Coordinates of C-alpha atoms in Angstrom, one line a residue:
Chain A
X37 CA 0.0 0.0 0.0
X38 CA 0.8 3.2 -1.2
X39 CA 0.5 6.5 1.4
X40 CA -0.8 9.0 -0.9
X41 CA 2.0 12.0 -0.2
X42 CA 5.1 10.0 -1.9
X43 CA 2.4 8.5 -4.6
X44 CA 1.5 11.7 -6.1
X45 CA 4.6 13.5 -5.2
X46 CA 6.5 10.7 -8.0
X47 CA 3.3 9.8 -10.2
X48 CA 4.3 12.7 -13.2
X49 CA 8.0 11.2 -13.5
X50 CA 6.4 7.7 -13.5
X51 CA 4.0 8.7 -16.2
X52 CA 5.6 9.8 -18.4
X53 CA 7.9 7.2 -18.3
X54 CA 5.2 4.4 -18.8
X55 CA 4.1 6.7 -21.9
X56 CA 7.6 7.0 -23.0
X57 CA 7.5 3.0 -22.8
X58 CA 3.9 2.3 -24.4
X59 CA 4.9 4.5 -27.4
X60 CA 8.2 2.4 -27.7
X61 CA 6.0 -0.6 -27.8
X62 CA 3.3 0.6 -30.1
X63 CA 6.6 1.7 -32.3
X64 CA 7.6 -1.8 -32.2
X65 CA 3.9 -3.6 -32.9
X66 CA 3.8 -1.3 -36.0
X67 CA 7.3 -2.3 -37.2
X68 CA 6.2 -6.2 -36.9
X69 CA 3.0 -5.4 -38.3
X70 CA 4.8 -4.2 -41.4
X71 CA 7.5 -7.0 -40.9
X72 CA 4.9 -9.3 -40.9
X73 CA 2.4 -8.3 -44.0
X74 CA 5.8 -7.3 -45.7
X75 CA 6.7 -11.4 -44.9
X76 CA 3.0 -12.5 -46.1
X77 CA 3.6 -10.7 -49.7
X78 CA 6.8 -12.1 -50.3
X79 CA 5.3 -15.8 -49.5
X80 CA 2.7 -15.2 -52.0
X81 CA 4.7 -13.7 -54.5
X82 CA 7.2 -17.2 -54.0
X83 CA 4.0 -18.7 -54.7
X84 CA 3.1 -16.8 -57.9
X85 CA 6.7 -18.1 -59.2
X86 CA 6.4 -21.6 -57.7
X87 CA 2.9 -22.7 -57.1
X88 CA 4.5 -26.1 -56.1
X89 CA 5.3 -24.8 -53.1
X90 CA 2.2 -24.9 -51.3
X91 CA 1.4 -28.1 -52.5
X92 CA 3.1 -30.1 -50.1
X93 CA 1.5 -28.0 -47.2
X94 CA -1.9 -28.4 -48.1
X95 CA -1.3 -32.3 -48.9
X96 CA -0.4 -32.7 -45.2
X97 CA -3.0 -30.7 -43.8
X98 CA -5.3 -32.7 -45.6
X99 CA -4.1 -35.3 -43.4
X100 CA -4.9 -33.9 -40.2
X101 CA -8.5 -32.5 -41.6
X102 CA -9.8 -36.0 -42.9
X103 CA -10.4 -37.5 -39.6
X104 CA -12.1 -34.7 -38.7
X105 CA -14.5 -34.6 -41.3
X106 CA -15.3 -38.2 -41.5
X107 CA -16.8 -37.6 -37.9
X108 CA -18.6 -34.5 -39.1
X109 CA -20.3 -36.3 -42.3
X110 CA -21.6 -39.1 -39.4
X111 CA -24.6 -37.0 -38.5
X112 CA -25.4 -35.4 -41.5
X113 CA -25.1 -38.5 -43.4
X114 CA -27.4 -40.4 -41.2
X115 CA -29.6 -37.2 -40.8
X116 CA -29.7 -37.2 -45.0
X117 CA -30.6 -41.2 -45.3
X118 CA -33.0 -40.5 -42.8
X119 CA -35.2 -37.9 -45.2
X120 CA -34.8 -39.8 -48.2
X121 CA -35.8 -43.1 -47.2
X122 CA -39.1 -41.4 -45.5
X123 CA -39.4 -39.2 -48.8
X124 CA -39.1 -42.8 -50.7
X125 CA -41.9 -44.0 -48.6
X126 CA -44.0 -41.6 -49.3
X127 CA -43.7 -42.0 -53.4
X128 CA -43.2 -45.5 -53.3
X129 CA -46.4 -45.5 -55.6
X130 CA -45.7 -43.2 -58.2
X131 CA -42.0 -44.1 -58.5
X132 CA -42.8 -47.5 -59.2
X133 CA -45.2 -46.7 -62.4
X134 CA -42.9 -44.5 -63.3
X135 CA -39.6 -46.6 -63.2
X136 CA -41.9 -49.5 -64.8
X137 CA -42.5 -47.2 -67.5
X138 CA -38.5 -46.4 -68.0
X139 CA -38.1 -49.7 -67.4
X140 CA -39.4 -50.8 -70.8
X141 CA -38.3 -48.2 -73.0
X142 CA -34.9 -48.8 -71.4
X143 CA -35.2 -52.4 -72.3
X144 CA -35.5 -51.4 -76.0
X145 CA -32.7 -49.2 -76.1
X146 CA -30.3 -51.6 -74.6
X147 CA -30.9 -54.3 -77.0
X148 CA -30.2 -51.9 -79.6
X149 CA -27.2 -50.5 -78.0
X150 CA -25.6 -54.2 -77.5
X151 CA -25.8 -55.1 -81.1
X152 CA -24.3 -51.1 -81.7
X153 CA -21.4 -52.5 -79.4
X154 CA -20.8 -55.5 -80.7
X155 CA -20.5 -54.3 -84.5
X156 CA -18.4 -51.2 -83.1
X157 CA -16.1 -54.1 -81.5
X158 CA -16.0 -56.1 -84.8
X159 CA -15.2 -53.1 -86.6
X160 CA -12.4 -51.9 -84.2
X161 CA -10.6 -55.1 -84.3
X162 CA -11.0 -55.2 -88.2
X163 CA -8.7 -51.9 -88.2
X164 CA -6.8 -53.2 -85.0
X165 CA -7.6 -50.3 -82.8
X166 CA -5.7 -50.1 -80.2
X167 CA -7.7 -48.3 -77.2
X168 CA -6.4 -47.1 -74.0
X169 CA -7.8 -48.9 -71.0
X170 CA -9.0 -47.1 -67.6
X171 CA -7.2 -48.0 -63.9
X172 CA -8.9 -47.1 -61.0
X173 CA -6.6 -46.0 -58.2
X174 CA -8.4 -46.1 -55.2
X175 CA -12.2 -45.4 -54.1
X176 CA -12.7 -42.9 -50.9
X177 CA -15.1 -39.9 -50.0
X178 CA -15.1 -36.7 -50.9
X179 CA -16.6 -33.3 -48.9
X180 CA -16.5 -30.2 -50.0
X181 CA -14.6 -27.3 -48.7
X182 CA -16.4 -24.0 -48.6
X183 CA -14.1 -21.9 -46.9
X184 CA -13.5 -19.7 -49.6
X185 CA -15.7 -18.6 -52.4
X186 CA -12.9 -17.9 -54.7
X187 CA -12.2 -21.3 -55.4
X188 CA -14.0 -25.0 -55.0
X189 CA -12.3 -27.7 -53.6
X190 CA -12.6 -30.8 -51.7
X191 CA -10.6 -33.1 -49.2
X192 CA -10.9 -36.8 -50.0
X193 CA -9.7 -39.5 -47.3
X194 CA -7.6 -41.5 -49.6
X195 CA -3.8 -40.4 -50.5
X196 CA -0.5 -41.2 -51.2
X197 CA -0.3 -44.2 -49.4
X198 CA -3.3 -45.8 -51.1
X199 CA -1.4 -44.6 -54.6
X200 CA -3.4 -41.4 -55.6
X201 CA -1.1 -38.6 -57.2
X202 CA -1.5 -35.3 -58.1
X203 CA -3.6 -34.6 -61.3
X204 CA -5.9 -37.8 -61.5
X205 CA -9.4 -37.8 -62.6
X206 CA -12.4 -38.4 -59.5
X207 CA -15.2 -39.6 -60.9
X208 CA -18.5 -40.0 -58.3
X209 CA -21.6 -41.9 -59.0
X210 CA -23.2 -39.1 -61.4
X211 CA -20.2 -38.2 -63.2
X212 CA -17.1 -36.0 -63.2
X213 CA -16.1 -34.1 -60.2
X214 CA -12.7 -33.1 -60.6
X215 CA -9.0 -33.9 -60.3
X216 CA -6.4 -34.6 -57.7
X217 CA -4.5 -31.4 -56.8
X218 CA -2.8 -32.0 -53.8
X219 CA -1.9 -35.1 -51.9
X220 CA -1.1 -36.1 -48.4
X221 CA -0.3 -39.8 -46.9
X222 CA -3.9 -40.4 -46.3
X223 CA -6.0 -37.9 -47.6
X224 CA -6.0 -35.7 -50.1
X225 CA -7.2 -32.8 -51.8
X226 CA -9.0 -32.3 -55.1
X227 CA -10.1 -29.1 -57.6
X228 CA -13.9 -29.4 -58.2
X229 CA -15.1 -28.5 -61.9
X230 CA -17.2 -25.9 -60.7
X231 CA -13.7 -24.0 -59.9
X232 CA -13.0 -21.1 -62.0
X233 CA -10.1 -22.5 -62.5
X234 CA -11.0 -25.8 -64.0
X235 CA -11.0 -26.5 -67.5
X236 CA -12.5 -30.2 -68.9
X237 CA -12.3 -31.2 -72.4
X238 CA -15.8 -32.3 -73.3
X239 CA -17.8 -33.0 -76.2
X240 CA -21.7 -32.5 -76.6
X241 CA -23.2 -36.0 -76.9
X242 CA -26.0 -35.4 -79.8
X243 CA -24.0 -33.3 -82.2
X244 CA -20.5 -34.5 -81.4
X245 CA -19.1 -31.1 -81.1
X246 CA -16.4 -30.8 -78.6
X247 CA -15.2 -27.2 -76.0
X248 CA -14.3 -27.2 -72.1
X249 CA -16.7 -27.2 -69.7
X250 CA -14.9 -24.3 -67.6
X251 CA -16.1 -23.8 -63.7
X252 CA -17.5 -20.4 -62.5
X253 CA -17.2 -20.3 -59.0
X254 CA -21.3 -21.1 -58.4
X255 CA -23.0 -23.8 -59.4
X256 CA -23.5 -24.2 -62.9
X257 CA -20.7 -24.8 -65.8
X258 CA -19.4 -22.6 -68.8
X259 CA -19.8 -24.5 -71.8
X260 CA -17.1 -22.5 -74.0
X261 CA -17.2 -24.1 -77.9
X262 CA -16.5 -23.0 -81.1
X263 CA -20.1 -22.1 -82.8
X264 CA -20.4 -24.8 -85.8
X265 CA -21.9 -23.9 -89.2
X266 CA -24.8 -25.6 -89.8
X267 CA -28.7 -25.7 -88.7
X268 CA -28.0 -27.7 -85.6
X269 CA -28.2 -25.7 -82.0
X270 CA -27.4 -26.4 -78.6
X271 CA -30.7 -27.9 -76.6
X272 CA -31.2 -27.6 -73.4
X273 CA -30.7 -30.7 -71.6
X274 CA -27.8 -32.2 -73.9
X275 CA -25.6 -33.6 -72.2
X276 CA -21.8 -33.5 -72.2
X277 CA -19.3 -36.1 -71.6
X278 CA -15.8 -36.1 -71.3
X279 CA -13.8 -35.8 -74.5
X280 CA -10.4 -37.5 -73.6
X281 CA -8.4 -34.6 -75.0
X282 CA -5.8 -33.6 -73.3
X283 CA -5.1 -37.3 -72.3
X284 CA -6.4 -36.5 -68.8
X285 CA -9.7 -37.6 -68.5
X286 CA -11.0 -40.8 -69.8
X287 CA -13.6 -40.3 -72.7
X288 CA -17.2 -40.7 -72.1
X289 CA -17.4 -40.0 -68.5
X290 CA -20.5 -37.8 -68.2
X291 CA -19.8 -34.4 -67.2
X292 CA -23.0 -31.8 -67.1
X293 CA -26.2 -30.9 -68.5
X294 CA -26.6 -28.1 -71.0
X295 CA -29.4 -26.3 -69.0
X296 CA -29.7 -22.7 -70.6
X297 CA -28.6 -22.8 -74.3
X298 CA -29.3 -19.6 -74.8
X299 CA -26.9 -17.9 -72.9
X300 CA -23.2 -17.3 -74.1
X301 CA -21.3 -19.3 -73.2
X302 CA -24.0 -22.0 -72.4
X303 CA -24.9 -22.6 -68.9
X304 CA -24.2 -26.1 -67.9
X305 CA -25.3 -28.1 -64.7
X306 CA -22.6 -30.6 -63.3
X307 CA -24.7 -34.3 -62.8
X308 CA -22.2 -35.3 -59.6
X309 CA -23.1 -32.8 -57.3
X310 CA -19.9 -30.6 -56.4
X311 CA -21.6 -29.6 -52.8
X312 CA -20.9 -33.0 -51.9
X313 CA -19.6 -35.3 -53.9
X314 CA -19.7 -38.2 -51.8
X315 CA -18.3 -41.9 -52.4
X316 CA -15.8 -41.1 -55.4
X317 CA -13.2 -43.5 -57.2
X318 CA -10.0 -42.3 -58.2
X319 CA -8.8 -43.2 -61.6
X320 CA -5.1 -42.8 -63.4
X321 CA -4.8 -40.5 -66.2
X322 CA -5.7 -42.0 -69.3
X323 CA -3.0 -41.7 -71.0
X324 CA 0.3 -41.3 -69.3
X325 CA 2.9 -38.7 -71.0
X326 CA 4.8 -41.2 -74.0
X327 CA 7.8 -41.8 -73.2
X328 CA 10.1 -40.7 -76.0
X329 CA 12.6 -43.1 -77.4
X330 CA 14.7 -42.1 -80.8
X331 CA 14.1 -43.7 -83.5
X332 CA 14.0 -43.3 -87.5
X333 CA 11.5 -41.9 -88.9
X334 CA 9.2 -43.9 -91.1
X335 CA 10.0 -44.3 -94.2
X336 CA 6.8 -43.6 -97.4
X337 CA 5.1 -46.7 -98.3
X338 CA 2.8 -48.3 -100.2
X339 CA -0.6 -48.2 -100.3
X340 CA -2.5 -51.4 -98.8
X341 CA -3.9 -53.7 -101.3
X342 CA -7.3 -53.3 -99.6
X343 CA -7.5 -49.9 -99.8
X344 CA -6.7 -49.7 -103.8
X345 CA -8.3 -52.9 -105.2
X346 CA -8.0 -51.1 -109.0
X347 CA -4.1 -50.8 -108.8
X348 CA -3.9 -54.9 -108.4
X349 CA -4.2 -55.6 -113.0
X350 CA -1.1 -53.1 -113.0
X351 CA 1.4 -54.9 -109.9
X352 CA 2.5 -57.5 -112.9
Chain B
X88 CA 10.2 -7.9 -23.3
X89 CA 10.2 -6.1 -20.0
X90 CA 6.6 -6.3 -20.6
X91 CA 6.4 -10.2 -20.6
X92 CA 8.6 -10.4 -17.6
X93 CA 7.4 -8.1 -15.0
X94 CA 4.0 -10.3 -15.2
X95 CA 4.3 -13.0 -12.1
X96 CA 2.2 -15.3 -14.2
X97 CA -1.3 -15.9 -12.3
X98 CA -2.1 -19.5 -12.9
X99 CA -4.6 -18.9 -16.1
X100 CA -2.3 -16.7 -16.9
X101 CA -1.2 -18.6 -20.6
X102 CA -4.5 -20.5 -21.1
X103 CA -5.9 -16.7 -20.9
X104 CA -3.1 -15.4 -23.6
X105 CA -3.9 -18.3 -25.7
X106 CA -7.3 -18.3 -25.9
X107 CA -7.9 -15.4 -28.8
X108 CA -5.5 -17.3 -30.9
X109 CA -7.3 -20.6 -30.1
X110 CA -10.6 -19.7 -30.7
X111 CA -9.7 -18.3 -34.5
X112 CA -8.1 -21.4 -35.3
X113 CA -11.2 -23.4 -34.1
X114 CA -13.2 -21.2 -36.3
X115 CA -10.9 -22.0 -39.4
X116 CA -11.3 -25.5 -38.5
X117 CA -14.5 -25.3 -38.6
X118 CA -14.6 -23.6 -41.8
X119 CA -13.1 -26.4 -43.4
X120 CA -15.6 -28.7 -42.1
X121 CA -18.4 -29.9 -45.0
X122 CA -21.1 -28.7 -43.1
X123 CA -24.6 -27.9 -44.8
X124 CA -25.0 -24.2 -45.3
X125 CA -27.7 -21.9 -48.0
X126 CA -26.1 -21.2 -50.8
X127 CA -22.7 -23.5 -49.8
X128 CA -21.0 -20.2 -48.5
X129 CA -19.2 -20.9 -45.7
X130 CA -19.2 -17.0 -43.4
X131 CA -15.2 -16.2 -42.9
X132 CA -15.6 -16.6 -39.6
X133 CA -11.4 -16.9 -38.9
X134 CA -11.3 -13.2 -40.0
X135 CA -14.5 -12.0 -38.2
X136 CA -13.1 -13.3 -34.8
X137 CA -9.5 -12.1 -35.8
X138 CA -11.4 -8.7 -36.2
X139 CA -13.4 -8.7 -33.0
X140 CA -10.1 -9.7 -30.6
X141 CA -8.4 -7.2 -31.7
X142 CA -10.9 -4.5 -31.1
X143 CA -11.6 -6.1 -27.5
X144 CA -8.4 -7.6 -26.6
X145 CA -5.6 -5.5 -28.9
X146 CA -2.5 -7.0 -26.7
X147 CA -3.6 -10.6 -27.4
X148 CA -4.2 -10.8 -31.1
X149 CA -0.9 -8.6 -32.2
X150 CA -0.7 -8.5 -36.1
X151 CA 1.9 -11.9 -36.1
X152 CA -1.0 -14.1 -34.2
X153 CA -3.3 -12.8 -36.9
X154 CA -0.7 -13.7 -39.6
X155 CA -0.1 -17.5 -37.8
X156 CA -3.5 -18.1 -37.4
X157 CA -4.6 -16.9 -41.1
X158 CA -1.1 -19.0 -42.5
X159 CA -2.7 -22.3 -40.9
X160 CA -6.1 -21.3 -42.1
X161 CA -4.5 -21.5 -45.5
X162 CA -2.9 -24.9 -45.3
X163 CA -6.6 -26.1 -43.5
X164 CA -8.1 -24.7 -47.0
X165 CA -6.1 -25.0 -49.7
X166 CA -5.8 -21.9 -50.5
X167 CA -2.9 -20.0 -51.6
X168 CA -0.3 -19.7 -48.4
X169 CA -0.1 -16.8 -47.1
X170 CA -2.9 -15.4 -48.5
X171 CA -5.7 -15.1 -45.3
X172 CA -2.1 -14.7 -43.3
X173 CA -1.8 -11.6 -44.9
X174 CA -5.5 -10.3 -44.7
X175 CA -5.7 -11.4 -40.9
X176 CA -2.9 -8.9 -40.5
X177 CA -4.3 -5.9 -42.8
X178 CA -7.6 -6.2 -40.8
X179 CA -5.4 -5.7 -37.5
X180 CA -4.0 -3.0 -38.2
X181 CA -6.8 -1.6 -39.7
X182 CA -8.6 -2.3 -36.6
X183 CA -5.7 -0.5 -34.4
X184 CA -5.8 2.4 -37.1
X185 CA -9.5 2.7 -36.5
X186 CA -9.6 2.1 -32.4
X187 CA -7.0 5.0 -32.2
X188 CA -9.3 7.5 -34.0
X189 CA -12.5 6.6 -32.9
X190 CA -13.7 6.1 -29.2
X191 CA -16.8 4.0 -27.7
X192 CA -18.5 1.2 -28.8
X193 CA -22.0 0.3 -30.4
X194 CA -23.0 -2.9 -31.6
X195 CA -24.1 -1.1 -35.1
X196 CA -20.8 0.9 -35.3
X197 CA -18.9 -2.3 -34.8
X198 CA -20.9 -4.4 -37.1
X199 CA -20.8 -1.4 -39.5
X200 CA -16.9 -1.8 -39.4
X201 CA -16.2 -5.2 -39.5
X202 CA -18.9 -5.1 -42.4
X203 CA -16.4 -2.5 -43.7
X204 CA -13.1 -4.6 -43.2
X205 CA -14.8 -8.0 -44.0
X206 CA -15.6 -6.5 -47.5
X207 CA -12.0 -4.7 -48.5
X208 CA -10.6 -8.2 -47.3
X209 CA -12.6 -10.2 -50.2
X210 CA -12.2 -7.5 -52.8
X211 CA -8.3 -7.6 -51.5
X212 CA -8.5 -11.7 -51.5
X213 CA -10.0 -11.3 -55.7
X214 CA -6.9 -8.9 -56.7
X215 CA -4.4 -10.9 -54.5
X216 CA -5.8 -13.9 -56.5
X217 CA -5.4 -12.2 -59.9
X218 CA -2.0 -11.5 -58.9
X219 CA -0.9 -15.1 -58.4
X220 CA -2.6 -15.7 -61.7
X221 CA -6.0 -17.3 -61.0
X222 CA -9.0 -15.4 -62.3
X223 CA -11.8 -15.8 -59.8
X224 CA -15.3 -14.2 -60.4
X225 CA -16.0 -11.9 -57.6
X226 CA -19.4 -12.8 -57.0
X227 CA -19.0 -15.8 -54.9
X228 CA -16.4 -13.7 -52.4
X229 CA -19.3 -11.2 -52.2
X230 CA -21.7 -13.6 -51.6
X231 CA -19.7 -15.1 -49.1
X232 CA -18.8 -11.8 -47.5
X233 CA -22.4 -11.2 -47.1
X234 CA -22.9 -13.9 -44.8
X235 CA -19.7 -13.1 -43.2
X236 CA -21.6 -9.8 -42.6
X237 CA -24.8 -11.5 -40.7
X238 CA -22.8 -13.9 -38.7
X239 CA -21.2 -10.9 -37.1
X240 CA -23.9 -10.6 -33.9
X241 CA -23.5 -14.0 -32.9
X242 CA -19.8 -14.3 -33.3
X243 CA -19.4 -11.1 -31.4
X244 CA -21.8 -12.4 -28.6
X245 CA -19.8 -15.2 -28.9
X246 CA -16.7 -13.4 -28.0
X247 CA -17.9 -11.1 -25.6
X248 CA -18.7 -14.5 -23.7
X249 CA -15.7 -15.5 -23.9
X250 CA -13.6 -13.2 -22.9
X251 CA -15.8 -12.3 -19.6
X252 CA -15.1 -16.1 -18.6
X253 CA -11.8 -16.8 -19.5
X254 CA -10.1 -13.5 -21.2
X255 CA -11.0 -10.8 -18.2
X256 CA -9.8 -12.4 -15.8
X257 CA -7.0 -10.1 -15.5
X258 CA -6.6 -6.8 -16.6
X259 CA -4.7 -5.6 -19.5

């Protein structure tokens, strides 16, 4: 305690010391506040040369964030089952007429598209056509990760360990969701299409014309094309499927949904749905990079027989 | 320095200093977390409590807390590193510039503000994303500082909770 008489005698000195000593350390919090943005600039300029850099980060937080959401998804999940197998119940009626319905026009089709197959497989190995087969790498989940809006992404609980690598396809049940970007041991993370940063080769089903079906950010797709001469349009609900150019993603996978043809470019609706893409399989890229190996180039020769059967009178 | 020793250390004493910075990383855990939200905008609800400590509790969420925190938020997301480190710092120092000038509180001049900061941070987060070479459309961040926006109340009530149990404990 204090006596008053001494207290106030020294409290001026004392004062303005301790103000002397609080501007000193506001002096100093500025200078690290600068220190540090200044630090936080140059990191991300590092990353504007090197965007590898951060790669590895991420692929190990993805490792501590996967257990994490697995027990997350547990309510949710169940709470989602829940309401669809009491919204089931409900339509049990209709949905049977209806699927009865599909049922038999679905019947017809295959037939048709079995004997389609098997010609196309006859006619393949007339020409020897050599195709490139599809390897799945592993099967996991995927969530999404909405902690930005600038960018869509999503953590799967698979990774390194199980053989998934940077840049392979995910496919879920409805289709296309994305690629591999970054990968921890266990878990890793992916780019969703609807990023505006992702690009997918993909070719329109009915009319066989081929663009990318670029992300936006929201919810729907960019279908970006080259217009084609002709009398055919765009409908809506044509659907787009994977191309396979670029070597990336296998062909055929089914991509989106042209929903609003009208628009330019063409609004597209993803059919796996990016906001949670659930159980997903990982595949390899299609078609690894060749390998190169020298050798001479080929040299001009003749036509087949087959191809020419009026040269044959002259051969003699 | 001086400033760490001459404190004899109470027994909640670290639990107390840590507790700004623990909280903000909870919240970027949570962010990460696929939980179901309208319109699948997560709030930024790392930078909204980075924003609220330092207006109630300056000396515990100094701009390099705000950088550490936003740096692991970054490796949580997948988003560019050092991206939210840098905006977590920006938005302390804005709020210090701001606290200096202006005195007293009210819940609408506060929400006002960190309405204010929230939104320079996403239309900083775009450019800063054009500048490492991404195009991002800016509607999205907008949307999702909107909802940054409305979560503010809560988060602050949140806060203020918070720090009256644990944080005031002593004074500083």
């Amino acid at each position: 305690m204090n006596r008053p008489q001494p207290a106030s005698r020294l409290r001026p000195s004392r004062r303005t010391s301790f103000a002397r000593r609080d501007s000193n350390l506001a002096l100093l919090g500025a200078l690290v506040a600068g220190a540090v943005i200044a630090f936080a600039l140059l990191l991300l300029l590092v990353q504007r040369v090197n965007p590898e850099q951060g790669s590895r980060l991420h692929g190990a937080t993805a490792d501590i964030l996967a257990p994490a959401i697995a027990i997350v998804r547990l309510p949710f999940e169940a709470a989602r089952r829940a309401g669809d197998s009491i919204a089931a119940h409900w339509q049990v009626v209709e949905r049977n007429r209806a699927l009865k319905a599909e049922l038999a026009a679905a019947r017809a089709r295959a037939a048709q598209a079995e004997q389609l197959a098997a010609e196309l497989a006859r006619m393949e190995s007339l020409i020897g056509l050599v195709r490139a087969e599809r390897r799945i790498v592993a099967a996991g989940v995927a969530s999404a990760n909405v902690a930005s809006g600038a960018q869509r992404t999503a953590t799967i609980n698979v990774g390194a360990a199980d053989g998934v690598q940077p840049r392979m396809p995910v496919i879920a049940a409805g289709g296309l969701v994305g690629r591999v970007t970054d990968t921890g041991r266990h878990a890793s993370r992916m780019l969703l299409l609807t990023d505006p940063d992702s690009r997918v080769p993909v070719t329109v089903v009915r009319t066989g014309w081929t663009g990318l079906a670029a992300g936006t950010g929201g919810s729907r797709l960019d279908f970006l094309f080259e217009e084609v001469a002709g009398p055919d349009r765009l409908r809506a609900g044509d659907r787009l499927v994977t191309s396979g150019d670029g070597g990336l993603f296998p062909p055929g996978v089914p991509v989106a949904v042209i929903v609003d043809p009208g628009r330019t470019p063409p609004a597209a609706r993803p059919l796996a749905n990016p906001a949670s893409p659930g159980p997903v399989i990982v595949e390899a890229p299609w078609l690894p990079p060749p390998v190169i190996e020298p050798a001479p180039p080929a040299m001009p020769e003749p036509d087949r027989p087959v191809a020419r059967p009026a040269a044959a009178p002259e051969a003699p | 320095m001086s400033a760490l020793r001459r404190q004899d250390s109470p027994p909640g004493e670290t639990r107390r200093r840590l507790t700004p910075a623990l909280t903000v990383v909870a919240a970027a855990l949570v962010m990460c977390l696929p939980l179901p939200l309208a319109w699948g905008v997560m709030p930024n609800l790392a930078l909204l409590l980075v924003i609220i400590w330092a207006s109630l509790q300056p000396r515990l969420m100094p701009a390099w807390v705000a950088f550490g925190v936003g740096l692991l938020l970054d490796m949580l997301a997948g988003l560019p590193v050092g991206l939210s480190g840098l905006l977590f710092a920006l938005a302390v120092v804005a709020v210090r510039l701001a606290e200096a000038r202006v005195e007293g509180h009210s819940l609408v001049v506060d929400w006002a503000f960190a309405t204010l900061i929230v939104v320079a941070a996403h239309l900083v987060t775009w450019q800063l994303h054009a500048l490492l070479g991404r195009s991002v459309p800016l509607a999205p961040l907008m949307v999702q500082a909107a909802m940054t926006a409305l979560a503010f109340p809560p988060v602050a009530a949140m806060a203020a909770r918070i720090q009256r149990r644990l944080v005031a404990g002593g004074e500083l």
